[in-house]
């Protein structure tokens, strides 16, 4: 102990080579004056205030309301629930166009959305661009991870762009996007793009919340359909072969007829619509008019034959069950009892002391008791 004292004394001794001068006092990292100021936490507005802003098309308030929808806090969710219900009532009679857009990364989704989006707003529509991004980290191929690729749309006052809700279960992310659609419609957006990267389960989620499903495909990328599963082709209302410009025009035309014939092999759709394939270029803008025409034809057909409403109602039923499932899951995992018991059960299952089904059943019983 004494020895240690001698050793440290060397630091203070002016003659010692180990002498350490006192440093300059560093200013505090946090501004001390801030402590005296009240914390500026964003105040939750009343439902009426949010509704007034949304109805007036105020994008700041719309964004704030969407943040509540995306929040996991029960307090926020409660306010969000009321906003969603009121928005749904408000926009119930509006004939909006919800368009799901998918395709593998690199197919040209963001470029297409930029070009086609401008086409849509030039016709007087208001466009909301939303996304379901299933990855926790923004996928490089996803449009909304990189807004700089949509320069024109970002500046267009008729366009509202909102990136995917951040990570969570696909079910949770999809539910929030679906709710965001309702808010955007109440704010006056009559065309909605719901984009997803064409890998995995997210297309099914997008399909479950859109009226029209557009699949973007590359030409000449081989017969393996670029990893796009048959089921995704089967639920498409239109396939657009992208980048049909320059040297690629002929290849795109060949691909178009191949996909058009492939689409014919599927059973007839319930809507009465005959899915087809077109070519398009975001560079020359060729084909964008054809896509617009197809959209208009489709919506005319389905609003006329009642399928539009029928499908929306069926989707609403689907989302009722999805919401029940999600809420039950949340309630279960957020319960204090389960939070306490779960780690031990998990360990017991990991060690092979308890089988998974028995563990699940016991936990559910404990939750219910
Ligand atoms: P995403 O990953 O599906 O969003 O694809 P991007 O929109 O980022 O496009 C991928 C690449 O294809 C970019 O380098 C684009 O410039 C290019 N690209 C997109 N659309 C077209 C098109 O219509 N014609 C041509 N020649 N290139 C395109």
GROMACS .gro file of C-alpha atoms and ligand atoms in nm:
model
  397
    1UNK     CA    1   0.000   0.000   0.000
    2UNK     CA    2   0.281   0.231   0.101
    3UNK     CA    3   0.470   0.141  -0.210
    4UNK     CA    4   0.178   0.240  -0.424
    5UNK     CA    5   0.166   0.576  -0.251
    6UNK     CA    6   0.533   0.640  -0.341
    7UNK     CA    7   0.473   0.547  -0.697
    8UNK     CA    8   0.184   0.789  -0.741
    9UNK     CA    9   0.375   1.062  -0.561
   10UNK     CA   10   0.617   1.062  -0.854
   11UNK     CA   11   0.345   1.209  -1.074
   12UNK     CA   12   0.322   1.511  -0.849
   13UNK     CA   13   0.696   1.558  -0.802
   14UNK     CA   14   0.819   1.846  -1.019
   15UNK     CA   15   1.160   1.681  -1.065
   16UNK     CA   16   1.026   1.346  -1.171
   17UNK     CA   17   1.023   1.242  -1.534
   18UNK     CA   18   0.682   1.099  -1.464
   19UNK     CA   19   0.542   1.440  -1.367
   20UNK     CA   20   0.203   1.499  -1.522
   21UNK     CA   21   0.082   1.855  -1.556
   22UNK     CA   22  -0.279   1.930  -1.475
   23UNK     CA   23  -0.479   1.934  -1.793
   24UNK     CA   24  -0.696   2.219  -1.913
   25UNK     CA   25  -1.045   2.190  -1.778
   26UNK     CA   26  -1.272   2.076  -2.056
   27UNK     CA   27  -1.605   2.248  -2.104
   28UNK     CA   28  -1.905   2.025  -2.036
   29UNK     CA   29  -2.024   1.825  -2.335
   30UNK     CA   30  -2.380   1.930  -2.282
   31UNK     CA   31  -2.468   2.296  -2.282
   32UNK     CA   32  -2.531   2.373  -1.909
   33UNK     CA   33  -2.788   2.637  -1.996
   34UNK     CA   34  -3.004   2.372  -2.157
   35UNK     CA   35  -3.074   2.221  -1.816
   36UNK     CA   36  -3.264   2.536  -1.716
   37UNK     CA   37  -3.483   2.526  -2.023
   38UNK     CA   38  -3.797   2.315  -2.025
   39UNK     CA   39  -3.769   1.996  -2.229
   40UNK     CA   40  -3.926   2.041  -2.567
   41UNK     CA   41  -4.108   1.714  -2.611
   42UNK     CA   42  -4.346   1.717  -2.902
   43UNK     CA   43  -4.690   1.753  -2.756
   44UNK     CA   44  -4.954   1.511  -2.874
   45UNK     CA   45  -5.227   1.713  -3.033
   46UNK     CA   46  -5.592   1.637  -2.987
   47UNK     CA   47  -5.759   1.407  -3.238
   48UNK     CA   48  -5.956   1.707  -3.362
   49UNK     CA   49  -5.637   1.903  -3.426
   50UNK     CA   50  -5.485   1.615  -3.622
   51UNK     CA   51  -5.804   1.572  -3.819
   52UNK     CA   52  -5.827   1.942  -3.902
   53UNK     CA   53  -5.469   1.936  -4.031
   54UNK     CA   54  -5.517   1.615  -4.228
   55UNK     CA   55  -5.838   1.740  -4.387
   56UNK     CA   56  -5.665   2.063  -4.483
   57UNK     CA   57  -5.390   1.859  -4.651
   58UNK     CA   58  -5.125   1.988  -4.410
   59UNK     CA   59  -4.832   1.753  -4.473
   60UNK     CA   60  -4.655   1.838  -4.146
   61UNK     CA   61  -4.956   1.733  -3.942
   62UNK     CA   62  -5.013   1.433  -4.167
   63UNK     CA   63  -4.653   1.324  -4.100
   64UNK     CA   64  -4.696   1.373  -3.726
   65UNK     CA   65  -5.013   1.165  -3.732
   66UNK     CA   66  -4.833   0.889  -3.924
   67UNK     CA   67  -4.560   0.896  -3.660
   68UNK     CA   68  -4.829   0.823  -3.401
   69UNK     CA   69  -4.959   0.538  -3.616
   70UNK     CA   70  -4.608   0.396  -3.629
   71UNK     CA   71  -4.544   0.443  -3.260
   72UNK     CA   72  -4.537   0.146  -3.027
   73UNK     CA   73  -4.647   0.347  -2.724
   74UNK     CA   74  -4.999   0.250  -2.609
   75UNK     CA   75  -5.081   0.618  -2.548
   76UNK     CA   76  -4.988   0.707  -2.907
   77UNK     CA   77  -5.166   0.403  -3.046
   78UNK     CA   78  -5.485   0.505  -2.872
   79UNK     CA   79  -5.488   0.850  -3.035
   80UNK     CA   80  -5.377   0.691  -3.363
   81UNK     CA   81  -5.667   0.445  -3.348
   82UNK     CA   82  -5.918   0.730  -3.330
   83UNK     CA   83  -5.749   0.917  -3.613
   84UNK     CA   84  -5.749   0.605  -3.832
   85UNK     CA   85  -6.117   0.541  -3.769
   86UNK     CA   86  -6.210   0.899  -3.850
   87UNK     CA   87  -5.993   0.906  -4.162
   88UNK     CA   88  -6.149   0.585  -4.281
   89UNK     CA   89  -6.499   0.730  -4.245
   90UNK     CA   90  -6.393   1.050  -4.411
   91UNK     CA   91  -6.246   0.886  -4.720
   92UNK     CA   92  -6.491   0.595  -4.741
   93UNK     CA   93  -6.663   0.724  -5.054
   94UNK     CA   94  -6.354   0.841  -5.237
   95UNK     CA   95  -6.254   0.630  -5.532
   96UNK     CA   96  -5.882   0.619  -5.474
   97UNK     CA   97  -5.634   0.407  -5.665
   98UNK     CA   98  -5.403   0.197  -5.449
   99UNK     CA   99  -5.130   0.060  -5.669
  100UNK     CA  100  -4.885  -0.199  -5.546
  101UNK     CA  101  -4.547  -0.189  -5.722
  102UNK     CA  102  -4.284  -0.456  -5.694
  103UNK     CA  103  -3.973  -0.585  -5.869
  104UNK     CA  104  -3.625  -0.701  -5.779
  105UNK     CA  105  -3.366  -0.444  -5.670
  106UNK     CA  106  -3.219  -0.283  -5.980
  107UNK     CA  107  -3.524  -0.337  -6.198
  108UNK     CA  108  -3.580   0.039  -6.194
  109UNK     CA  109  -3.852   0.090  -5.934
  110UNK     CA  110  -3.739   0.428  -5.805
  111UNK     CA  111  -3.670   0.559  -6.155
  112UNK     CA  112  -4.008   0.432  -6.270
  113UNK     CA  113  -4.189   0.584  -5.973
  114UNK     CA  114  -4.017   0.914  -6.036
  115UNK     CA  115  -4.117   0.916  -6.404
  116UNK     CA  116  -4.462   0.767  -6.371
  117UNK     CA  117  -4.539   0.969  -6.059
  118UNK     CA  118  -4.482   1.292  -6.252
  119UNK     CA  119  -4.707   1.157  -6.524
  120UNK     CA  120  -4.980   1.104  -6.268
  121UNK     CA  121  -4.957   1.444  -6.100
  122UNK     CA  122  -4.953   1.614  -6.441
  123UNK     CA  123  -5.302   1.472  -6.480
  124UNK     CA  124  -5.414   1.652  -6.168
  125UNK     CA  125  -5.389   1.366  -5.920
  126UNK     CA  126  -5.232   1.388  -5.577
  127UNK     CA  127  -4.989   1.105  -5.518
  128UNK     CA  128  -4.869   0.940  -5.198
  129UNK     CA  129  -4.569   0.710  -5.223
  130UNK     CA  130  -4.541   0.457  -4.941
  131UNK     CA  131  -4.334   0.146  -4.895
  132UNK     CA  132  -4.309  -0.180  -4.714
  133UNK     CA  133  -3.950  -0.260  -4.656
  134UNK     CA  134  -3.919  -0.594  -4.483
  135UNK     CA  135  -3.552  -0.560  -4.392
  136UNK     CA  136  -3.438  -0.400  -4.071
  137UNK     CA  137  -3.172  -0.209  -4.255
  138UNK     CA  138  -3.305  -0.016  -4.552
  139UNK     CA  139  -3.242  -0.233  -4.852
  140UNK     CA  140  -3.029  -0.066  -5.112
  141UNK     CA  141  -3.278  -0.153  -5.382
  142UNK     CA  142  -3.564   0.013  -5.204
  143UNK     CA  143  -3.671   0.345  -5.350
  144UNK     CA  144  -3.740   0.522  -5.031
  145UNK     CA  145  -3.408   0.445  -4.874
  146UNK     CA  146  -3.263   0.688  -5.124
  147UNK     CA  147  -3.489   0.980  -5.192
  148UNK     CA  148  -3.227   1.159  -5.396
  149UNK     CA  149  -3.323   0.928  -5.680
  150UNK     CA  150  -3.667   1.086  -5.682
  151UNK     CA  151  -3.568   1.449  -5.706
  152UNK     CA  152  -3.867   1.567  -5.906
  153UNK     CA  153  -4.122   1.393  -5.691
  154UNK     CA  154  -3.967   1.517  -5.369
  155UNK     CA  155  -4.016   1.875  -5.488
  156UNK     CA  156  -4.365   1.823  -5.629
  157UNK     CA  157  -4.624   1.975  -5.393
  158UNK     CA  158  -4.878   1.720  -5.514
  159UNK     CA  159  -4.664   1.434  -5.386
  160UNK     CA  160  -4.625   1.298  -5.037
  161UNK     CA  161  -4.344   1.049  -4.979
  162UNK     CA  162  -4.316   0.842  -4.666
  163UNK     CA  163  -4.054   0.572  -4.615
  164UNK     CA  164  -4.145   0.231  -4.479
  165UNK     CA  165  -4.213   0.208  -4.106
  166UNK     CA  166  -3.887   0.093  -3.955
  167UNK     CA  167  -3.810  -0.261  -3.856
  168UNK     CA  168  -4.055  -0.486  -3.685
  169UNK     CA  169  -4.236  -0.800  -3.786
  170UNK     CA  170  -4.356  -0.788  -4.146
  171UNK     CA  171  -4.712  -0.809  -4.012
  172UNK     CA  172  -4.658  -0.505  -3.792
  173UNK     CA  173  -4.487  -0.302  -4.063
  174UNK     CA  174  -4.760  -0.391  -4.314
  175UNK     CA  175  -5.038  -0.300  -4.074
  176UNK     CA  176  -4.889   0.043  -4.018
  177UNK     CA  177  -4.851   0.102  -4.392
  178UNK     CA  178  -5.211   0.001  -4.445
  179UNK     CA  179  -5.319   0.249  -4.177
  180UNK     CA  180  -5.101   0.518  -4.333
  181UNK     CA  181  -5.290   0.466  -4.662
  182UNK     CA  182  -5.611   0.561  -4.485
  183UNK     CA  183  -5.456   0.879  -4.345
  184UNK     CA  184  -5.318   0.980  -4.683
  185UNK     CA  185  -5.654   0.924  -4.850
  186UNK     CA  186  -5.823   1.143  -4.591
  187UNK     CA  187  -5.560   1.409  -4.669
  188UNK     CA  188  -5.672   1.411  -5.030
  189UNK     CA  189  -5.421   1.179  -5.198
  190UNK     CA  190  -5.618   0.987  -5.457
  191UNK     CA  191  -5.339   0.778  -5.607
  192UNK     CA  192  -5.120   0.570  -5.379
  193UNK     CA  193  -4.809   0.377  -5.472
  194UNK     CA  194  -4.715   0.108  -5.226
  195UNK     CA  195  -4.370  -0.013  -5.317
  196UNK     CA  196  -4.184  -0.317  -5.204
  197UNK     CA  197  -3.866  -0.497  -5.300
  198UNK     CA  198  -3.950  -0.812  -5.489
  199UNK     CA  199  -3.800  -1.058  -5.251
  200UNK     CA  200  -3.976  -1.256  -4.982
  201UNK     CA  201  -4.320  -1.224  -4.836
  202UNK     CA  202  -4.375  -0.851  -4.860
  203UNK     CA  203  -4.546  -0.865  -5.202
  204UNK     CA  204  -4.832  -1.058  -5.050
  205UNK     CA  205  -4.866  -0.787  -4.787
  206UNK     CA  206  -4.865  -0.516  -5.055
  207UNK     CA  207  -5.116  -0.711  -5.261
  208UNK     CA  208  -5.344  -0.732  -4.959
  209UNK     CA  209  -5.373  -0.354  -4.946
  210UNK     CA  210  -5.375  -0.252  -5.312
  211UNK     CA  211  -5.637  -0.251  -5.586
  212UNK     CA  212  -5.392  -0.300  -5.870
  213UNK     CA  213  -5.066  -0.488  -5.866
  214UNK     CA  214  -4.786  -0.385  -6.100
  215UNK     CA  215  -4.485  -0.607  -6.142
  216UNK     CA  216  -4.171  -0.459  -6.295
  217UNK     CA  217  -3.946  -0.702  -6.479
  218UNK     CA  218  -3.615  -0.685  -6.662
  219UNK     CA  219  -3.575  -0.824  -7.008
  220UNK     CA  220  -3.317  -1.088  -7.086
  221UNK     CA  221  -3.250  -1.180  -6.727
  222UNK     CA  222  -3.311  -1.547  -6.785
  223UNK     CA  223  -3.594  -1.786  -6.739
  224UNK     CA  224  -3.569  -1.814  -6.366
  225UNK     CA  225  -3.798  -1.510  -6.361
  226UNK     CA  226  -3.544  -1.309  -6.164
  227UNK     CA  227  -3.634  -1.482  -5.844
  228UNK     CA  228  -3.991  -1.364  -5.882
  229UNK     CA  229  -4.208  -1.650  -5.773
  230UNK     CA  230  -4.493  -1.781  -5.985
  231UNK     CA  231  -4.741  -1.671  -5.720
  232UNK     CA  232  -4.630  -1.311  -5.758
  233UNK     CA  233  -4.675  -1.321  -6.132
  234UNK     CA  234  -5.013  -1.477  -6.078
  235UNK     CA  235  -5.133  -1.189  -5.863
  236UNK     CA  236  -5.008  -0.922  -6.105
  237UNK     CA  237  -5.256  -0.715  -6.302
  238UNK     CA  238  -4.984  -0.579  -6.524
  239UNK     CA  239  -4.622  -0.664  -6.595
  240UNK     CA  240  -4.403  -0.382  -6.723
  241UNK     CA  241  -4.072  -0.473  -6.883
  242UNK     CA  242  -3.848  -0.187  -6.775
  243UNK     CA  243  -3.559  -0.011  -6.949
  244UNK     CA  244  -3.707  -0.059  -7.296
  245UNK     CA  245  -3.478   0.197  -7.458
  246UNK     CA  246  -3.161   0.206  -7.671
  247UNK     CA  247  -3.023  -0.136  -7.751
  248UNK     CA  248  -3.265  -0.292  -7.513
  249UNK     CA  249  -3.584  -0.222  -7.710
  250UNK     CA  250  -3.590  -0.547  -7.906
  251UNK     CA  251  -3.504  -0.762  -7.607
  252UNK     CA  252  -3.778  -0.590  -7.409
  253UNK     CA  253  -4.033  -0.663  -7.681
  254UNK     CA  254  -3.939  -1.032  -7.680
  255UNK     CA  255  -3.968  -1.042  -7.302
  256UNK     CA  256  -4.304  -0.867  -7.321
  257UNK     CA  257  -4.455  -1.134  -7.545
  258UNK     CA  258  -4.304  -1.413  -7.335
  259UNK     CA  259  -4.455  -1.274  -7.017
  260UNK     CA  260  -4.784  -1.199  -7.190
  261UNK     CA  261  -4.811  -1.565  -7.294
  262UNK     CA  262  -4.709  -1.678  -6.946
  263UNK     CA  263  -4.990  -1.467  -6.800
  264UNK     CA  264  -5.244  -1.634  -7.029
  265UNK     CA  265  -5.171  -1.968  -6.865
  266UNK     CA  266  -5.308  -1.854  -6.532
  267UNK     CA  267  -5.676  -1.910  -6.454
  268UNK     CA  268  -5.908  -1.614  -6.524
  269UNK     CA  269  -5.910  -1.347  -6.254
  270UNK     CA  270  -6.209  -1.283  -6.033
  271UNK     CA  271  -6.213  -0.918  -6.137
  272UNK     CA  272  -6.274  -1.004  -6.501
  273UNK     CA  273  -5.953  -0.820  -6.587
  274UNK     CA  274  -5.712  -0.982  -6.830
  275UNK     CA  275  -5.357  -0.923  -6.701
  276UNK     CA  276  -5.112  -0.831  -6.968
  277UNK     CA  277  -4.753  -0.716  -7.025
  278UNK     CA  278  -4.617  -0.389  -7.163
  279UNK     CA  279  -4.274  -0.238  -7.214
  280UNK     CA  280  -4.172   0.092  -7.060
  281UNK     CA  281  -3.878   0.324  -7.029
  282UNK     CA  282  -3.830   0.577  -6.755
  283UNK     CA  283  -3.568   0.744  -6.974
  284UNK     CA  284  -3.763   0.795  -7.298
  285UNK     CA  285  -4.097   0.788  -7.111
  286UNK     CA  286  -4.217   0.545  -7.376
  287UNK     CA  287  -4.482   0.310  -7.245
  288UNK     CA  288  -4.583   0.528  -6.952
  289UNK     CA  289  -4.896   0.635  -7.137
  290UNK     CA  290  -4.985   0.270  -7.200
  291UNK     CA  291  -4.954   0.195  -6.830
  292UNK     CA  292  -5.174   0.492  -6.747
  293UNK     CA  293  -5.431   0.369  -6.997
  294UNK     CA  294  -5.425   0.020  -6.850
  295UNK     CA  295  -5.479   0.165  -6.505
  296UNK     CA  296  -5.774   0.371  -6.621
  297UNK     CA  297  -5.927   0.072  -6.802
  298UNK     CA  298  -5.881  -0.143  -6.495
  299UNK     CA  299  -6.044   0.102  -6.258
  300UNK     CA  300  -6.329   0.162  -6.498
  301UNK     CA  301  -6.389  -0.212  -6.521
  302UNK     CA  302  -6.375  -0.289  -6.150
  303UNK     CA  303  -6.574   0.011  -6.033
  304UNK     CA  304  -6.835  -0.080  -6.294
  305UNK     CA  305  -6.863  -0.449  -6.208
  306UNK     CA  306  -6.850  -0.405  -5.831
  307UNK     CA  307  -6.517  -0.582  -5.784
  308UNK     CA  308  -6.346  -0.267  -5.657
  309UNK     CA  309  -6.571  -0.245  -5.354
  310UNK     CA  310  -6.590  -0.620  -5.304
  311UNK     CA  311  -6.213  -0.649  -5.291
  312UNK     CA  312  -6.179  -0.351  -5.058
  313UNK     CA  313  -6.431  -0.509  -4.822
  314UNK     CA  314  -6.251  -0.841  -4.833
  315UNK     CA  315  -5.925  -0.664  -4.764
  316UNK     CA  316  -6.089  -0.486  -4.471
  317UNK     CA  317  -6.195  -0.823  -4.330
  318UNK     CA  318  -5.843  -0.958  -4.380
  319UNK     CA  319  -5.703  -0.656  -4.196
  320UNK     CA  320  -5.947  -0.703  -3.912
  321UNK     CA  321  -5.802  -1.049  -3.854
  322UNK     CA  322  -5.449  -0.923  -3.900
  323UNK     CA  323  -5.511  -0.650  -3.642
  324UNK     CA  324  -5.658  -0.899  -3.397
  325UNK     CA  325  -5.359  -1.128  -3.442
  326UNK     CA  326  -5.110  -0.846  -3.400
  327UNK     CA  327  -5.287  -0.701  -3.096
  328UNK     CA  328  -5.317  -1.039  -2.926
  329UNK     CA  329  -4.948  -1.098  -2.982
  330UNK     CA  330  -4.862  -0.755  -2.843
  331UNK     CA  331  -5.080  -0.804  -2.537
  332UNK     CA  332  -4.926  -1.144  -2.470
  333UNK     CA  333  -4.564  -1.037  -2.502
  334UNK     CA  334  -4.616  -0.710  -2.319
  335UNK     CA  335  -4.785  -0.878  -2.022
  336UNK     CA  336  -4.590  -0.862  -1.700
  337UNK     CA  337  -4.644  -1.232  -1.621
  338UNK     CA  338  -4.514  -1.344  -1.958
  339UNK     CA  339  -4.220  -1.106  -1.943
  340UNK     CA  340  -4.122  -1.267  -1.612
  341UNK     CA  341  -4.174  -1.631  -1.713
  342UNK     CA  342  -4.061  -1.633  -2.074
  343UNK     CA  343  -3.681  -1.639  -2.020
  344UNK     CA  344  -3.700  -1.952  -1.799
  345UNK     CA  345  -3.929  -2.129  -2.040
  346UNK     CA  346  -3.708  -2.038  -2.330
  347UNK     CA  347  -3.407  -2.175  -2.146
  348UNK     CA  348  -3.588  -2.497  -2.057
  349UNK     CA  349  -3.680  -2.548  -2.423
  350UNK     CA  350  -3.323  -2.470  -2.534
  351UNK     CA  351  -3.188  -2.727  -2.287
  352UNK     CA  352  -3.436  -2.987  -2.407
  353UNK     CA  353  -3.604  -3.007  -2.067
  354UNK     CA  354  -3.941  -2.901  -2.201
  355UNK     CA  355  -4.089  -2.941  -2.545
  356UNK     CA  356  -4.199  -2.632  -2.733
  357UNK     CA  357  -4.568  -2.713  -2.751
  358UNK     CA  358  -4.596  -2.784  -2.380
  359UNK     CA  359  -4.406  -2.463  -2.306
  360UNK     CA  360  -4.634  -2.258  -2.531
  361UNK     CA  361  -4.946  -2.411  -2.384
  362UNK     CA  362  -4.836  -2.357  -2.026
  363UNK     CA  363  -4.742  -1.996  -2.095
  364UNK     CA  364  -5.075  -1.927  -2.259
  365UNK     CA  365  -5.255  -2.088  -1.966
  366UNK     CA  366  -5.058  -1.871  -1.724
  367UNK     CA  367  -5.139  -1.564  -1.933
  368UNK     CA  368  -5.509  -1.647  -1.920
  369UNK     CA  369  -5.523  -1.721  -1.549
  370LIG     P1  370  -3.457  -0.004  -5.808
  370LIG     O1  371  -3.349  -0.067  -5.730
  370LIG     O2  372  -3.555  -0.106  -5.856
  370LIG     O3  373  -3.523   0.112  -5.740
  370LIG     O4  374  -3.388   0.050  -5.943
  370LIG     P2  375  -3.338   0.198  -5.983
  370LIG     O5  376  -3.454   0.283  -6.015
  370LIG     O6  377  -3.243   0.247  -5.881
  370LIG     O7  378  -3.263   0.169  -6.118
  370LIG     C1  379  -3.150   0.085  -6.126
  370LIG     C2  380  -3.062   0.130  -6.241
  370LIG     O8  381  -3.132   0.117  -6.364
  370LIG     C3  382  -3.020   0.275  -6.231
  370LIG     O9  383  -2.887   0.284  -6.268
  370LIG     C4  384  -3.110   0.346  -6.330
  370LIG    O10  385  -3.048   0.460  -6.386
  370LIG     C5  386  -3.132   0.240  -6.436
  370LIG     N1  387  -3.263   0.257  -6.500
  370LIG     C6  388  -3.383   0.266  -6.437
  370LIG     N2  389  -3.483   0.282  -6.525
  370LIG     C7  390  -3.426   0.286  -6.648
  370LIG     C8  391  -3.477   0.299  -6.783
  370LIG    O11  392  -3.598   0.310  -6.807
  370LIG     N3  393  -3.387   0.294  -6.883
  370LIG     C9  394  -3.254   0.279  -6.861
  370LIG     N4  395  -3.172   0.275  -6.968
  370LIG     N5  396  -3.201   0.266  -6.737
  370LIG    C10  397  -3.286   0.269  -6.632
   0.00000   0.00000   0.00000
